[in-house]
CSV table of C-alpha atoms in Angstrom, one decimal:
chain,number,residue,atom,x,y,z
T,93,UNK,CA,-0.1,0.1,0.0
T,94,UNK,CA,1.3,3.3,-0.8
T,95,UNK,CA,1.7,5.9,1.8
T,96,UNK,CA,-0.1,9.1,1.2
T,97,UNK,CA,2.3,12.0,0.4
T,98,UNK,CA,1.3,14.7,3.1
T,99,UNK,CA,3.0,17.4,4.5
T,100,UNK,CA,3.5,18.4,7.7
T,101,UNK,CA,0.5,20.1,8.2
T,102,UNK,CA,-1.6,16.8,6.9
T,103,UNK,CA,-2.6,18.2,3.8
T,104,UNK,CA,-1.9,16.4,0.4
T,105,UNK,CA,1.0,17.8,-1.2
T,106,UNK,CA,-1.2,18.2,-4.2
T,107,UNK,CA,-3.2,20.6,-2.4
T,108,UNK,CA,-0.7,22.9,-1.9
T,109,UNK,CA,0.6,22.7,-5.4
T,110,UNK,CA,-2.9,23.7,-6.5
T,111,UNK,CA,-2.9,26.6,-4.3
T,112,UNK,CA,0.5,27.9,-5.3
T,113,UNK,CA,-0.6,27.6,-9.0
T,114,UNK,CA,-3.8,29.4,-8.1
T,115,UNK,CA,-2.1,32.2,-6.4
T,116,UNK,CA,-2.3,35.5,-8.5
T,117,UNK,CA,0.2,37.8,-9.0
T,118,UNK,CA,3.2,35.1,-9.3
T,119,UNK,CA,6.0,36.1,-11.6
T,120,UNK,CA,8.0,33.7,-13.7
T,121,UNK,CA,10.8,33.5,-11.3
T,122,UNK,CA,8.0,32.5,-8.5
T,123,UNK,CA,6.3,30.0,-10.7
T,124,UNK,CA,9.9,28.4,-11.8
T,125,UNK,CA,10.8,27.9,-7.7
T,126,UNK,CA,7.3,26.4,-7.3
T,127,UNK,CA,7.8,24.3,-10.3
T,128,UNK,CA,11.9,23.2,-8.9
T,129,UNK,CA,10.7,22.6,-5.5
T,130,UNK,CA,7.8,20.3,-6.8
T,131,UNK,CA,10.4,17.9,-8.4
T,132,UNK,CA,11.8,17.3,-5.1
T,133,UNK,CA,8.6,16.5,-3.4
T,134,UNK,CA,7.2,13.4,-5.3
T,135,UNK,CA,9.0,11.1,-2.6
T,136,UNK,CA,9.8,13.4,0.3
T,137,UNK,CA,7.6,15.5,2.4
T,138,UNK,CA,8.1,19.3,1.4
T,139,UNK,CA,9.0,20.1,4.9
T,140,UNK,CA,12.2,17.7,4.7
T,141,UNK,CA,12.9,19.0,1.4
T,142,UNK,CA,13.0,22.5,2.4
T,143,UNK,CA,15.0,22.0,5.7
T,144,UNK,CA,17.6,19.6,3.8
T,145,UNK,CA,18.1,22.6,1.3
T,146,UNK,CA,18.8,24.8,3.9
T,147,UNK,CA,21.0,22.7,5.9
T,148,UNK,CA,23.0,21.9,2.6
T,149,UNK,CA,23.2,25.2,1.3
T,150,UNK,CA,24.2,26.7,4.7
T,151,UNK,CA,27.0,23.8,4.9
T,152,UNK,CA,28.2,24.3,1.6
T,153,UNK,CA,28.8,28.2,2.2
T,154,UNK,CA,30.1,28.2,5.4
T,155,UNK,CA,32.8,25.1,4.4
T,156,UNK,CA,34.1,27.9,1.6
T,157,UNK,CA,34.7,30.3,4.6
T,158,UNK,CA,35.5,28.5,8.0
T,159,UNK,CA,37.5,25.3,7.7
T,160,UNK,CA,38.0,24.6,11.3
T,161,UNK,CA,34.5,22.7,11.4
T,162,UNK,CA,34.7,21.5,7.8
T,163,UNK,CA,34.4,17.8,8.8
T,164,UNK,CA,31.5,18.0,11.3
T,165,UNK,CA,29.4,20.0,8.7
T,166,UNK,CA,30.4,17.7,5.7
T,167,UNK,CA,29.0,15.1,8.1
T,168,UNK,CA,25.7,16.9,8.3
T,169,UNK,CA,25.4,17.6,4.6
T,170,UNK,CA,26.1,13.8,3.9
T,171,UNK,CA,23.7,13.2,6.1
T,172,UNK,CA,21.0,15.1,4.3
T,173,UNK,CA,22.1,14.2,0.9
T,174,UNK,CA,21.8,10.5,1.6
T,175,UNK,CA,18.0,10.8,1.4
T,176,UNK,CA,18.0,11.5,-2.6
T,177,UNK,CA,18.4,9.6,-5.5
T,178,UNK,CA,21.0,10.5,-8.2
T,179,UNK,CA,18.1,12.4,-10.2
T,180,UNK,CA,16.9,14.2,-7.4
T,181,UNK,CA,20.4,15.3,-6.4
T,182,UNK,CA,20.6,16.9,-9.9
T,183,UNK,CA,17.6,19.3,-9.1
T,184,UNK,CA,19.3,21.0,-6.1
T,185,UNK,CA,21.8,23.0,-8.2
T,186,UNK,CA,19.0,24.4,-10.1
T,187,UNK,CA,17.1,25.2,-6.8
T,188,UNK,CA,19.9,27.0,-5.7
T,189,UNK,CA,19.9,29.2,-8.9
T,190,UNK,CA,16.2,29.4,-8.5
T,191,UNK,CA,16.3,30.6,-5.1
T,192,UNK,CA,18.7,33.4,-5.7
T,193,UNK,CA,16.9,34.7,-8.9
T,194,UNK,CA,19.4,33.3,-11.4
T,195,UNK,CA,18.9,31.4,-14.5
T,196,UNK,CA,21.6,29.1,-13.6
T,197,UNK,CA,22.9,29.0,-17.3
């Protein structure tokens, strides 16, 4: 039996996606952000994807600046990244680009 794909509040993710698409006034960049995020929520709860995205991004940035805690943060990064398959991992760099408003290309 397939587990229902619910977000933290218990709502089905599809309901949240429909709501996001129906929000008036979204610009192209905001729509792209939602679409990219949605690509990561097919197998994972949306709160987990968001949490992992923030943790992995913070670790990557911090590891470029502060080498004293590199190994500790790298372990945290690897713990987050192991939840995703190879196809999903390819979406994260695009998600970083979309979240900061660039085109990635």
